[in-house]
Amino acid sequence: HKEAQFQFKTMKLQPDRMEVQAVTGYGPGWLAINGEKYTTSLMIHWGGMRQALAAAGPEALSAPDFAAMADWPVELVLYGSGARQVFPPAAWLAPLMLKRVGFEAMDTEAACRTYNILAAEGRKVGALLLLAPA
């Protein structure tokens, strides 16, 4: 009786080179977009838009921060809420829902990874990324 032999292959989650804007680094108090380092929270989207946010944490956000993203050419918004997952008030998401834009909340590190995967797949994705304190 012969034993079955299995071969396992590794899979890369990110290509060596992306044709869209990508999060290329993240750490406490900073993140990098296409190699450019930022020390402020950001809103970004797959097509290259970047907008700095004054908000240092989820408690500093407001409904207009989420409403602004409803006007972007995106099909999904990822919300990276810092070091831990924090959901915004449901009423703040109404402009996104009215335009049928999907929404996912997660910690910022997970949002960065998810954004890169979706953008590399050609998805029209945006992200609101809050920095965890340094």
mmCIF file of C-alpha atoms in Angstrom:
data_model
loop_
_atom_site.group_PDB
_atom_site.id
_atom_site.type_symbol
_atom_site.label_atom_id
_atom_site.label_comp_id
_atom_site.label_asym_id
_atom_site.label_seq_id
_atom_site.Cartn_x
_atom_site.Cartn_y
_atom_site.Cartn_z
ATOM 1 C CA HIS A 1 0.000 0.000 0.000
ATOM 2 C CA LYS A 2 1.490 3.281 -1.155
ATOM 3 C CA GLU A 3 1.048 6.440 0.962
ATOM 4 C CA ALA A 4 -0.387 9.486 -0.741
ATOM 5 C CA GLN A 5 2.089 12.302 -1.141
ATOM 6 C CA PHE A 6 0.934 15.879 -0.915
ATOM 7 C CA GLN A 7 2.693 18.944 -2.166
ATOM 8 C CA PHE A 8 1.887 22.275 -0.610
ATOM 9 C CA LYS A 9 2.491 25.490 -2.476
ATOM 10 C CA THR A 10 2.832 28.902 -0.924
ATOM 11 C CA MET A 11 0.714 31.736 -2.186
ATOM 12 C CA LYS A 12 1.714 35.396 -2.258
ATOM 13 C CA LEU A 13 -1.002 37.761 -1.155
ATOM 14 C CA GLN A 14 0.580 40.794 -2.773
ATOM 15 C CA PRO A 15 2.213 41.101 -6.181
ATOM 16 C CA ASP A 16 5.789 42.357 -6.474
ATOM 17 C CA ARG A 17 4.476 45.440 -8.213
ATOM 18 C CA MET A 18 0.995 46.915 -8.075
ATOM 19 C CA GLU A 19 -0.454 49.133 -10.785
ATOM 20 C CA VAL A 20 -2.665 50.926 -8.257
ATOM 21 C CA GLN A 21 -2.016 52.902 -5.096
ATOM 22 C CA ALA A 22 -0.903 50.579 -2.270
ATOM 23 C CA VAL A 23 -0.172 50.699 1.432
ATOM 24 C CA THR A 24 3.515 49.780 1.517
ATOM 25 C CA GLY A 25 4.129 50.060 5.265
ATOM 26 C CA TYR A 26 2.341 50.501 8.557
ATOM 27 C CA GLY A 27 3.367 50.936 12.178
ATOM 28 C CA PRO A 28 2.323 52.799 15.332
ATOM 29 C CA GLY A 29 1.973 56.480 14.407
ATOM 30 C CA TRP A 30 2.723 56.113 10.668
ATOM 31 C CA LEU A 31 1.805 54.486 7.398
ATOM 32 C CA ALA A 32 3.341 54.529 3.924
ATOM 33 C CA ILE A 33 1.508 54.842 0.624
ATOM 34 C CA ASN A 34 3.584 53.822 -2.410
ATOM 35 C CA GLY A 35 6.696 54.320 -0.274
ATOM 36 C CA GLU A 36 5.744 57.816 0.942
ATOM 37 C CA LYS A 37 5.541 57.986 4.740
ATOM 38 C CA TYR A 38 2.610 59.725 6.497
ATOM 39 C CA THR A 39 2.184 60.507 10.173
ATOM 40 C CA THR A 40 -1.470 61.529 9.900
ATOM 41 C CA SER A 41 -4.576 59.461 9.386
ATOM 42 C CA LEU A 42 -5.607 59.233 5.725
ATOM 43 C CA MET A 43 -8.424 58.555 3.337
ATOM 44 C CA ILE A 44 -7.186 56.847 0.161
ATOM 45 C CA HIS A 45 -8.637 55.106 -2.853
ATOM 46 C CA TRP A 46 -7.453 52.728 -5.542
ATOM 47 C CA GLY A 47 -7.154 55.479 -8.170
ATOM 48 C CA GLY A 48 -4.557 57.497 -6.265
ATOM 49 C CA MET A 49 -6.526 59.976 -4.166
ATOM 50 C CA ARG A 50 -5.067 60.745 -0.738
ATOM 51 C CA GLN A 51 -6.603 63.067 1.820
ATOM 52 C CA ALA A 52 -5.135 63.743 5.261
ATOM 53 C CA LEU A 53 -7.457 63.514 8.252
ATOM 54 C CA ALA A 54 -7.053 65.529 11.417
ATOM 55 C CA ALA A 55 -8.741 62.755 13.413
ATOM 56 C CA ALA A 56 -6.337 61.041 15.781
ATOM 57 C CA GLY A 57 -8.832 58.352 16.785
ATOM 58 C CA PRO A 58 -12.362 57.071 16.181
ATOM 59 C CA GLU A 59 -13.811 59.516 18.712
ATOM 60 C CA ALA A 60 -12.525 62.460 16.616
ATOM 61 C CA LEU A 61 -14.388 61.405 13.456
ATOM 62 C CA SER A 62 -17.781 62.738 12.411
ATOM 63 C CA ALA A 63 -20.530 61.963 9.919
ATOM 64 C CA PRO A 64 -19.024 64.247 7.221
ATOM 65 C CA ASP A 65 -15.833 62.143 7.181
ATOM 66 C CA PHE A 66 -17.867 59.137 6.035
ATOM 67 C CA ALA A 67 -20.178 61.192 3.786
ATOM 68 C CA ALA A 68 -17.140 62.477 1.850
ATOM 69 C CA MET A 69 -16.267 58.917 0.884
ATOM 70 C CA ALA A 70 -19.721 58.388 -0.658
ATOM 71 C CA ASP A 71 -18.718 60.762 -3.466
ATOM 72 C CA TRP A 72 -15.623 58.756 -4.372
ATOM 73 C CA PRO A 73 -15.572 56.325 -7.321
ATOM 74 C CA VAL A 74 -15.536 53.266 -5.037
ATOM 75 C CA GLU A 75 -17.646 50.146 -4.557
ATOM 76 C CA LEU A 76 -16.338 49.388 -1.057
ATOM 77 C CA VAL A 77 -14.964 51.452 1.851
ATOM 78 C CA LEU A 78 -12.688 49.883 4.446
ATOM 79 C CA TYR A 79 -12.521 51.607 7.814
ATOM 80 C CA GLY A 80 -9.325 51.026 9.778
ATOM 81 C CA SER A 81 -10.183 52.320 13.247
ATOM 82 C CA GLY A 82 -6.696 52.195 14.810
ATOM 83 C CA ALA A 83 -5.297 49.499 17.083
ATOM 84 C CA ARG A 84 -8.710 47.902 17.670
ATOM 85 C CA GLN A 85 -11.936 47.528 15.747
ATOM 86 C CA VAL A 86 -14.456 50.289 16.481
ATOM 87 C CA PHE A 87 -17.712 50.672 14.572
ATOM 88 C CA PRO A 88 -18.988 54.155 13.674
ATOM 89 C CA PRO A 89 -22.595 55.090 14.454
ATOM 90 C CA ALA A 90 -24.880 53.498 11.855
ATOM 91 C CA ALA A 91 -26.399 56.877 10.910
ATOM 92 C CA TRP A 92 -22.987 58.035 9.654
ATOM 93 C CA LEU A 93 -23.052 55.299 7.001
ATOM 94 C CA ALA A 94 -26.336 56.428 5.400
ATOM 95 C CA PRO A 95 -24.634 58.335 2.514
ATOM 96 C CA LEU A 96 -22.633 55.212 1.641
ATOM 97 C CA MET A 97 -25.717 52.982 1.786
ATOM 98 C CA LEU A 98 -27.725 55.377 -0.407
ATOM 99 C CA LYS A 99 -25.062 55.032 -3.128
ATOM 100 C CA ARG A 100 -24.808 51.255 -2.591
ATOM 101 C CA VAL A 101 -21.197 51.462 -1.421
ATOM 102 C CA GLY A 102 -20.159 48.530 0.770
ATOM 103 C CA PHE A 103 -18.565 49.164 4.161
ATOM 104 C CA GLU A 104 -16.311 47.077 6.406
ATOM 105 C CA ALA A 105 -14.839 48.094 9.783
ATOM 106 C CA MET A 106 -11.634 46.529 11.144
ATOM 107 C CA ASP A 107 -8.412 47.539 12.870
ATOM 108 C CA THR A 108 -6.075 49.611 10.701
ATOM 109 C CA GLU A 109 -3.481 46.888 10.163
ATOM 110 C CA ALA A 110 -6.159 44.542 8.791
ATOM 111 C CA ALA A 111 -7.639 47.358 6.686
ATOM 112 C CA CYS A 112 -4.232 48.034 5.101
ATOM 113 C CA ARG A 113 -3.786 44.359 4.163
ATOM 114 C CA THR A 114 -7.353 44.030 2.881
ATOM 115 C CA TYR A 115 -7.104 47.243 0.861
ATOM 116 C CA ASN A 116 -3.944 45.995 -0.882
ATOM 117 C CA ILE A 117 -5.474 42.639 -1.761
ATOM 118 C CA LEU A 118 -8.668 44.180 -3.161
ATOM 119 C CA ALA A 119 -6.870 46.969 -5.041
ATOM 120 C CA ALA A 120 -4.481 44.434 -6.599
ATOM 121 C CA GLU A 121 -7.536 42.463 -7.797
ATOM 122 C CA GLY A 122 -8.764 45.576 -9.604
ATOM 123 C CA ARG A 123 -11.558 46.355 -7.144
ATOM 124 C CA LYS A 124 -12.606 49.988 -6.729
ATOM 125 C CA VAL A 125 -11.807 50.198 -3.034
ATOM 126 C CA GLY A 126 -11.323 53.129 -0.671
ATOM 127 C CA ALA A 127 -10.006 53.206 2.874
ATOM 128 C CA LEU A 128 -10.270 55.507 5.853
ATOM 129 C CA LEU A 129 -7.160 54.633 7.875
ATOM 130 C CA LEU A 130 -6.711 55.918 11.417
ATOM 131 C CA LEU A 131 -3.260 55.616 12.921
ATOM 132 C CA ALA A 132 -2.656 53.768 16.148
ATOM 133 C CA PRO A 133 -0.733 55.973 18.617
ATOM 134 C CA ALA A 134 3.057 55.703 18.498
#
